């Protein structure tokens, strides 16, 4: 026998039932953005390497150490996307979306790839839900984007997350601050790697989590104290709007984020039950990105929320999102004629919006009943010779055990009506049926 092949190290992979949780989390994180006028973008998973070098920034860990880059047969350098923003902005430029009304508001979801050392909550393939809003500097838009992320997490029932907020300054005040910070860092004894980072992007040093460095940075100048008047006004208005929206945050004057494109508002949601990999989502404003990628000089703001870490956070809080049941009705034919009849009824049930399945392979009643239980179905349909002779079938409620006989020719309609009646669960009852889900 050949040896079995396992998934590559560090990829996030889900099978039932956690795959259903994955879908529910993705849906819930996206839902607020869809209600706020963000349109869907389906983006490529690999892009020209140059896009990330220019977009995310050469000095970032993501670009300098973590990209999965390969050469295609035509000799082009391509990279599996490490994040979604650069590709989303590229698509906006390529398709001229910014030539219609502004701001352009888009959302996307899908896998990202970073060659990080795998550990709990840190994957080499993970999934994000993201939004980008381009072409407006309005602080109300910053507040909207932050509030959408907040609503996504809350909608799932998550409670132990904290929103960290900072402002990083703009093209006019950042260079002055950078000089002051560089001057301060020059007074410290930094190891060679950190000194190099201080040379390439001194702001990133502020965010270093090592306690000895944090201690050395206690007196470091902070971006918030070097904002120009416009940035200060902008940040004040963002906070005012967040207050109005009822979003709570903590000031995080050392938050700079790991990607180079951020200006002004920067934010991160951290979850306190997750240990080292606590960032469940983050984002911010980016002034120069679109122009750097060859587009108009428009500012934008967005976020990326990590589906995998959100799932870990939900598990840590003991919250289970409502998932769509795999099966509402499980049909059990006893004999070939019964199978053909039930095959048709199952098709009618599916056409009517119910999740329905059938026992294949001529199972005996006992085994088929076990399969019905395993399927999670609320109702089982049983069709044997006795029922066939009476042109009827048995509908059994798998929760209460109650059963009744209904005419075959109207069975599908009857069962669909039964399911609608069962679709208002009492507290502690089984999760919602698929019809309920569809109405959401
Ligand atoms: P990011 O902070 O690099 O931002 O990633 C966003 C989220 O993706 C993180 O908060 C985390 O939940 C998840 N994530 C990142 N790396 C990993 C990993 N190795 N394993 C598991 N989850 C991970 C961005 O990607 C920006 N594009 C967000 C943005 C959009 N900024 C503006 N617009």
PDB file of N, CA and C and ligand atoms in Angstrom, residues 10 12 56 62 66 82-86 108 112-117 119 121-133 145 153 257-259 261-262 267-269 277-286 289 300-310 312, ligand 1:
ATOM      1  N   UNK A  10       1.327  23.697   8.432  1.00  0.00           N
ATOM      2  CA  UNK A  10       0.919  25.074   8.707  1.00  0.00           C
ATOM      3  C   UNK A  10      -0.264  25.587   7.916  1.00  0.00           C
ATOM      4  N   UNK A  12      -4.212  26.026   7.217  1.00  0.00           N
ATOM      5  CA  UNK A  12      -5.464  25.893   7.956  1.00  0.00           C
ATOM      6  C   UNK A  12      -6.421  25.120   7.065  1.00  0.00           C
ATOM      7  N   UNK A  56       3.036  46.405  -0.430  1.00  0.00           N
ATOM      8  CA  UNK A  56       3.150  46.100   1.006  1.00  0.00           C
ATOM      9  C   UNK A  56       4.442  46.695   1.570  1.00  0.00           C
ATOM     10  N   UNK A  62       6.641  40.591   5.886  1.00  0.00           N
ATOM     11  CA  UNK A  62       5.793  39.886   4.923  1.00  0.00           C
ATOM     12  C   UNK A  62       6.494  39.772   3.568  1.00  0.00           C
ATOM     13  N   UNK A  66       8.497  36.378   4.009  1.00  0.00           N
ATOM     14  CA  UNK A  66       7.377  35.438   4.135  1.00  0.00           C
ATOM     15  C   UNK A  66       6.622  35.150   2.840  1.00  0.00           C
ATOM     16  N   UNK A  82      -0.001  37.473   0.036  1.00  0.00           N
ATOM     17  CA  UNK A  82       0.148  37.407   1.488  1.00  0.00           C
ATOM     18  C   UNK A  82      -0.949  38.186   2.210  1.00  0.00           C
ATOM     19  N   UNK A  83      -1.693  39.002   1.456  1.00  0.00           N
ATOM     20  CA  UNK A  83      -2.772  39.827   2.027  1.00  0.00           C
ATOM     21  C   UNK A  83      -3.635  40.289   0.861  1.00  0.00           C
ATOM     22  N   UNK A  84      -4.747  40.962   1.161  1.00  0.00           N
ATOM     23  CA  UNK A  84      -5.695  41.266   0.102  1.00  0.00           C
ATOM     24  C   UNK A  84      -5.676  42.686  -0.430  1.00  0.00           C
ATOM     25  N   UNK A  85      -5.127  43.626   0.344  1.00  0.00           N
ATOM     26  CA  UNK A  85      -5.273  45.041  -0.034  1.00  0.00           C
ATOM     27  C   UNK A  85      -4.618  45.375  -1.373  1.00  0.00           C
ATOM     28  N   UNK A  86      -3.358  44.923  -1.550  1.00  0.00           N
ATOM     29  CA  UNK A  86      -2.631  45.292  -2.766  1.00  0.00           C
ATOM     30  C   UNK A  86      -3.402  44.823  -4.007  1.00  0.00           C
ATOM     31  N   UNK A 108     -13.857  41.490  -0.102  1.00  0.00           N
ATOM     32  CA  UNK A 108     -13.307  40.269  -0.688  1.00  0.00           C
ATOM     33  C   UNK A 108     -13.085  39.274   0.438  1.00  0.00           C
ATOM     34  N   UNK A 112      -4.913  33.606   2.146  1.00  0.00           N
ATOM     35  CA  UNK A 112      -3.664  34.359   2.020  1.00  0.00           C
ATOM     36  C   UNK A 112      -2.536  33.428   2.445  1.00  0.00           C
ATOM     37  N   UNK A 113      -1.328  33.755   2.028  1.00  0.00           N
ATOM     38  CA  UNK A 113      -0.202  32.838   2.243  1.00  0.00           C
ATOM     39  C   UNK A 113       0.993  33.600   2.788  1.00  0.00           C
ATOM     40  N   UNK A 114       1.489  33.158   3.910  1.00  0.00           N
ATOM     41  CA  UNK A 114       2.705  33.763   4.459  1.00  0.00           C
ATOM     42  C   UNK A 114       3.579  32.636   4.997  1.00  0.00           C
ATOM     43  N   UNK A 115       4.841  32.629   4.585  1.00  0.00           N
ATOM     44  CA  UNK A 115       5.740  31.548   5.005  1.00  0.00           C
ATOM     45  C   UNK A 115       6.271  31.843   6.412  1.00  0.00           C
ATOM     46  N   UNK A 116       5.352  31.881   7.380  1.00  0.00           N
ATOM     47  CA  UNK A 116       5.744  32.119   8.765  1.00  0.00           C
ATOM     48  C   UNK A 116       5.987  30.783   9.435  1.00  0.00           C
ATOM     49  N   UNK A 117       6.644  30.821  10.600  1.00  0.00           N
ATOM     50  CA  UNK A 117       6.823  29.580  11.336  1.00  0.00           C
ATOM     51  C   UNK A 117       5.481  29.198  11.958  1.00  0.00           C
ATOM     52  N   UNK A 119       2.536  28.028  14.185  1.00  0.00           N
ATOM     53  CA  UNK A 119       2.272  27.784  15.608  1.00  0.00           C
ATOM     54  C   UNK A 119       0.777  28.002  15.826  1.00  0.00           C
ATOM     55  N   UNK A 121      -2.508  29.397  15.943  1.00  0.00           N
ATOM     56  CA  UNK A 121      -3.059  30.661  15.438  1.00  0.00           C
ATOM     57  C   UNK A 121      -2.214  31.321  14.361  1.00  0.00           C
ATOM     58  N   UNK A 122      -1.086  30.717  14.023  1.00  0.00           N
ATOM     59  CA  UNK A 122      -0.289  31.300  12.935  1.00  0.00           C
ATOM     60  C   UNK A 122      -0.110  30.254  11.844  1.00  0.00           C
ATOM     61  N   UNK A 123      -0.708  30.532  10.700  1.00  0.00           N
ATOM     62  CA  UNK A 123      -0.738  29.553   9.620  1.00  0.00           C
ATOM     63  C   UNK A 123       0.025  30.074   8.407  1.00  0.00           C
ATOM     64  N   UNK A 124       0.380  29.147   7.528  1.00  0.00           N
ATOM     65  CA  UNK A 124       1.004  29.561   6.262  1.00  0.00           C
ATOM     66  C   UNK A 124      -0.062  29.811   5.208  1.00  0.00           C
ATOM     67  N   UNK A 125      -1.158  29.104   5.314  1.00  0.00           N
ATOM     68  CA  UNK A 125      -2.351  29.469   4.532  1.00  0.00           C
ATOM     69  C   UNK A 125      -3.453  29.751   5.533  1.00  0.00           C
ATOM     70  N   UNK A 126      -3.999  30.949   5.459  1.00  0.00           N
ATOM     71  CA  UNK A 126      -5.089  31.336   6.358  1.00  0.00           C
ATOM     72  C   UNK A 126      -6.077  32.136   5.530  1.00  0.00           C
ATOM     73  N   UNK A 127      -7.215  32.474   6.120  1.00  0.00           N
ATOM     74  CA  UNK A 127      -8.240  33.169   5.328  1.00  0.00           C
ATOM     75  C   UNK A 127      -8.634  34.487   5.953  1.00  0.00           C
ATOM     76  N   UNK A 128      -8.851  35.437   5.084  1.00  0.00           N
ATOM     77  CA  UNK A 128      -9.276  36.765   5.520  1.00  0.00           C
ATOM     78  C   UNK A 128     -10.588  37.154   4.867  1.00  0.00           C
ATOM     79  N   UNK A 129     -11.315  38.012   5.567  1.00  0.00           N
ATOM     80  CA  UNK A 129     -12.396  38.781   4.962  1.00  0.00           C
ATOM     81  C   UNK A 129     -11.900  40.217   4.982  1.00  0.00           C
ATOM     82  N   UNK A 130     -11.993  40.936   3.871  1.00  0.00           N
ATOM     83  CA  UNK A 130     -11.478  42.301   3.871  1.00  0.00           C
ATOM     84  C   UNK A 130     -12.407  43.272   3.189  1.00  0.00           C
ATOM     85  N   UNK A 131     -12.269  44.538   3.546  1.00  0.00           N
ATOM     86  CA  UNK A 131     -12.957  45.604   2.814  1.00  0.00           C
ATOM     87  C   UNK A 131     -11.934  46.685   2.496  1.00  0.00           C
ATOM     88  N   UNK A 132     -12.184  47.416   1.419  1.00  0.00           N
ATOM     89  CA  UNK A 132     -11.390  48.599   1.101  1.00  0.00           C
ATOM     90  C   UNK A 132     -12.363  49.665   0.613  1.00  0.00           C
ATOM     91  N   UNK A 133     -12.155  50.898   1.079  1.00  0.00           N
ATOM     92  CA  UNK A 133     -12.962  52.035   0.624  1.00  0.00           C
ATOM     93  C   UNK A 133     -11.982  53.097   0.132  1.00  0.00           C
ATOM     94  N   UNK A 145     -15.560  52.038   8.650  1.00  0.00           N
ATOM     95  CA  UNK A 145     -14.791  50.808   8.430  1.00  0.00           C
ATOM     96  C   UNK A 145     -14.488  50.111   9.767  1.00  0.00           C
ATOM     97  N   UNK A 153     -17.508  41.083  14.419  1.00  0.00           N
ATOM     98  CA  UNK A 153     -17.130  40.255  15.572  1.00  0.00           C
ATOM     99  C   UNK A 153     -18.294  40.131  16.553  1.00  0.00           C
ATOM    100  N   UNK A 257       1.433  48.559  13.069  1.00  0.00           N
ATOM    101  CA  UNK A 257       1.036  47.535  12.090  1.00  0.00           C
ATOM    102  C   UNK A 257       2.223  47.109  11.226  1.00  0.00           C
ATOM    103  N   UNK A 258       2.107  45.891  10.688  1.00  0.00           N
ATOM    104  CA  UNK A 258       3.254  45.270  10.028  1.00  0.00           C
ATOM    105  C   UNK A 258       3.401  45.548   8.538  1.00  0.00           C
ATOM    106  N   UNK A 259       2.500  46.325   7.964  1.00  0.00           N
ATOM    107  CA  UNK A 259       2.582  46.577   6.526  1.00  0.00           C
ATOM    108  C   UNK A 259       2.897  48.066   6.338  1.00  0.00           C
ATOM    109  N   UNK A 261       2.053  50.437   4.200  1.00  0.00           N
ATOM    110  CA  UNK A 261       1.250  51.468   3.524  1.00  0.00           C
ATOM    111  C   UNK A 261       0.427  52.361   4.436  1.00  0.00           C
ATOM    112  N   UNK A 262       0.449  52.129   5.743  1.00  0.00           N
ATOM    113  CA  UNK A 262      -0.488  52.861   6.596  1.00  0.00           C
ATOM    114  C   UNK A 262      -0.116  54.319   6.852  1.00  0.00           C
ATOM    115  N   UNK A 267      -5.612  50.515  13.122  1.00  0.00           N
ATOM    116  CA  UNK A 267      -6.340  49.840  14.201  1.00  0.00           C
ATOM    117  C   UNK A 267      -6.119  48.336  14.149  1.00  0.00           C
ATOM    118  N   UNK A 268      -6.347  47.726  15.283  1.00  0.00           N
ATOM    119  CA  UNK A 268      -6.204  46.283  15.371  1.00  0.00           C
ATOM    120  C   UNK A 268      -7.184  45.765  16.424  1.00  0.00           C
ATOM    121  N   UNK A 269      -7.794  44.643  16.137  1.00  0.00           N
ATOM    122  CA  UNK A 269      -8.630  43.971  17.136  1.00  0.00           C
ATOM    123  C   UNK A 269      -7.802  42.823  17.692  1.00  0.00           C
ATOM    124  N   UNK A 277      -0.588  34.989  19.279  1.00  0.00           N
ATOM    125  CA  UNK A 277      -1.200  35.396  17.997  1.00  0.00           C
ATOM    126  C   UNK A 277      -2.579  35.963  18.266  1.00  0.00           C
ATOM    127  N   UNK A 278      -2.626  37.143  18.888  1.00  0.00           N
ATOM    128  CA  UNK A 278      -3.900  37.639  19.392  1.00  0.00           C
ATOM    129  C   UNK A 278      -4.634  38.525  18.386  1.00  0.00           C
ATOM    130  N   UNK A 279      -3.983  38.892  17.282  1.00  0.00           N
ATOM    131  CA  UNK A 279      -4.627  39.807  16.331  1.00  0.00           C
ATOM    132  C   UNK A 279      -5.684  39.082  15.517  1.00  0.00           C
ATOM    133  N   UNK A 280      -6.944  39.436  15.727  1.00  0.00           N
ATOM    134  CA  UNK A 280      -8.004  38.773  14.955  1.00  0.00           C
ATOM    135  C   UNK A 280      -8.403  39.609  13.741  1.00  0.00           C
ATOM    136  N   UNK A 281      -7.915  40.835  13.684  1.00  0.00           N
ATOM    137  CA  UNK A 281      -8.205  41.658  12.519  1.00  0.00           C
ATOM    138  C   UNK A 281      -7.525  42.998  12.661  1.00  0.00           C
ATOM    139  N   UNK A 282      -7.294  43.645  11.535  1.00  0.00           N
ATOM    140  CA  UNK A 282      -6.654  44.949  11.626  1.00  0.00           C
ATOM    141  C   UNK A 282      -6.761  45.680  10.315  1.00  0.00           C
ATOM    142  N   UNK A 283      -6.431  46.944  10.364  1.00  0.00           N
ATOM    143  CA  UNK A 283      -6.490  47.717   9.134  1.00  0.00           C
ATOM    144  C   UNK A 283      -6.072  49.140   9.378  1.00  0.00           C
ATOM    145  N   UNK A 284      -6.425  49.987   8.413  1.00  0.00           N
ATOM    146  CA  UNK A 284      -6.079  51.388   8.550  1.00  0.00           C
ATOM    147  C   UNK A 284      -6.167  52.106   7.227  1.00  0.00           C
ATOM    148  N   UNK A 285      -5.762  53.372   7.297  1.00  0.00           N
ATOM    149  CA  UNK A 285      -5.822  54.241   6.116  1.00  0.00           C
ATOM    150  C   UNK A 285      -4.489  54.186   5.387  1.00  0.00           C
ATOM    151  N   UNK A 286      -4.549  54.336   4.088  1.00  0.00           N
ATOM    152  CA  UNK A 286      -3.317  54.345   3.286  1.00  0.00           C
ATOM    153  C   UNK A 286      -3.429  55.446   2.236  1.00  0.00           C
ATOM    154  N   UNK A 289      -0.757  54.445  -1.316  1.00  0.00           N
ATOM    155  CA  UNK A 289      -0.751  53.116  -1.938  1.00  0.00           C
ATOM    156  C   UNK A 289      -1.245  53.129  -3.393  1.00  0.00           C
ATOM    157  N   UNK A 300      -7.251  55.696   0.813  1.00  0.00           N
ATOM    158  CA  UNK A 300      -8.199  54.611   1.036  1.00  0.00           C
ATOM    159  C   UNK A 300      -8.106  54.129   2.472  1.00  0.00           C
ATOM    160  N   UNK A 301      -9.065  53.326   2.861  1.00  0.00           N
ATOM    161  CA  UNK A 301      -9.017  52.711   4.200  1.00  0.00           C
ATOM    162  C   UNK A 301      -9.695  51.347   4.120  1.00  0.00           C
ATOM    163  N   UNK A 302      -9.182  50.421   4.900  1.00  0.00           N
ATOM    164  CA  UNK A 302      -9.789  49.093   4.869  1.00  0.00           C
ATOM    165  C   UNK A 302      -9.371  48.251   6.049  1.00  0.00           C
ATOM    166  N   UNK A 303      -9.853  47.016   6.057  1.00  0.00           N
ATOM    167  CA  UNK A 303      -9.426  46.068   7.098  1.00  0.00           C
ATOM    168  C   UNK A 303      -9.305  44.676   6.519  1.00  0.00           C
ATOM    169  N   UNK A 304      -8.564  43.829   7.237  1.00  0.00           N
ATOM    170  CA  UNK A 304      -8.526  42.396   6.963  1.00  0.00           C
ATOM    171  C   UNK A 304      -8.822  41.686   8.274  1.00  0.00           C
ATOM    172  N   UNK A 305      -9.818  40.815   8.276  1.00  0.00           N
ATOM    173  CA  UNK A 305     -10.168  40.085   9.490  1.00  0.00           C
ATOM    174  C   UNK A 305      -9.788  38.621   9.291  1.00  0.00           C
ATOM    175  N   UNK A 306      -9.142  38.034  10.270  1.00  0.00           N
ATOM    176  CA  UNK A 306      -8.670  36.663  10.142  1.00  0.00           C
ATOM    177  C   UNK A 306      -9.769  35.671  10.540  1.00  0.00           C
ATOM    178  N   UNK A 307     -10.211  34.884   9.578  1.00  0.00           N
ATOM    179  CA  UNK A 307     -11.295  33.921   9.866  1.00  0.00           C
ATOM    180  C   UNK A 307     -10.793  32.845  10.840  1.00  0.00           C
ATOM    181  N   UNK A 308      -9.574  32.356  10.606  1.00  0.00           N
ATOM    182  CA  UNK A 308      -9.065  31.248  11.428  1.00  0.00           C
ATOM    183  C   UNK A 308      -8.924  31.664  12.897  1.00  0.00           C
ATOM    184  N   UNK A 309      -8.346  32.852  13.085  1.00  0.00           N
ATOM    185  CA  UNK A 309      -8.174  33.308  14.484  1.00  0.00           C
ATOM    186  C   UNK A 309      -9.512  33.657  15.112  1.00  0.00           C
ATOM    187  N   UNK A 310     -10.449  34.137  14.309  1.00  0.00           N
ATOM    188  CA  UNK A 310     -11.782  34.406  14.862  1.00  0.00           C
ATOM    189  C   UNK A 310     -12.415  33.099  15.328  1.00  0.00           C
ATOM    190  N   UNK A 312     -10.767  30.522  16.434  1.00  0.00           N
ATOM    191  CA  UNK A 312     -10.090  30.160  17.686  1.00  0.00           C
ATOM    192  C   UNK A 312     -10.634  30.996  18.843  1.00  0.00           C
TER     193      UNK A 312
HETATM  194  P1  LIG B   1      -2.845  41.991   8.665  1.00  0.00           P
HETATM  195  O1  LIG B   1      -2.903  42.564  10.031  1.00  0.00           O
HETATM  196  O2  LIG B   1      -1.505  41.584   8.159  1.00  0.00           O
HETATM  197  O3  LIG B   1      -3.514  43.045   7.701  1.00  0.00           O
HETATM  198  O4  LIG B   1      -3.783  40.726   8.585  1.00  0.00           O
HETATM  199  C1  LIG B   1      -5.143  40.809   8.970  1.00  0.00           C
HETATM  200  C2  LIG B   1      -5.533  39.629   9.816  1.00  0.00           C
HETATM  201  O5  LIG B   1      -5.215  38.410   9.149  1.00  0.00           O
HETATM  202  C3  LIG B   1      -4.773  39.533  11.131  1.00  0.00           C
HETATM  203  O6  LIG B   1      -5.355  40.344  12.120  1.00  0.00           O
HETATM  204  C4  LIG B   1      -4.946  38.049  11.467  1.00  0.00           C
HETATM  205  O7  LIG B   1      -6.198  37.815  12.073  1.00  0.00           O
HETATM  206  C5  LIG B   1      -4.930  37.399  10.105  1.00  0.00           C
HETATM  207  N1  LIG B   1      -3.598  36.815   9.864  1.00  0.00           N
HETATM  208  C6  LIG B   1      -2.497  37.431   9.407  1.00  0.00           C
HETATM  209  N2  LIG B   1      -1.460  36.569   9.319  1.00  0.00           N
HETATM  210  C7  LIG B   1      -1.926  35.369   9.749  1.00  0.00           C
HETATM  211  C8  LIG B   1      -1.358  34.049   9.890  1.00  0.00           C
HETATM  212  N3  LIG B   1      -0.102  33.804   9.549  1.00  0.00           N
HETATM  213  N4  LIG B   1      -2.149  33.050  10.358  1.00  0.00           N
HETATM  214  C9  LIG B   1      -3.439  33.304  10.692  1.00  0.00           C
HETATM  215  N5  LIG B   1      -4.038  34.497  10.561  1.00  0.00           N
HETATM  216  C10 LIG B   1      -3.297  35.533  10.103  1.00  0.00           C
HETATM  217  C11 LIG B   1      -3.681  42.878   6.361  1.00  0.00           C
HETATM  218  O8  LIG B   1      -3.507  41.840   5.792  1.00  0.00           O
HETATM  219  C12 LIG B   1      -4.171  44.124   5.669  1.00  0.00           C
HETATM  220  N6  LIG B   1      -4.320  43.821   4.236  1.00  0.00           N
HETATM  221  C13 LIG B   1      -5.456  44.612   6.259  1.00  0.00           C
HETATM  222  C14 LIG B   1      -5.930  45.869   5.598  1.00  0.00           C
HETATM  223  C15 LIG B   1      -6.902  45.967   4.661  1.00  0.00           C
HETATM  224  N7  LIG B   1      -5.462  47.077   5.803  1.00  0.00           N
HETATM  225  C16 LIG B   1      -6.097  47.940   5.017  1.00  0.00           C
HETATM  226  N8  LIG B   1      -6.953  47.266   4.308  1.00  0.00           N
END
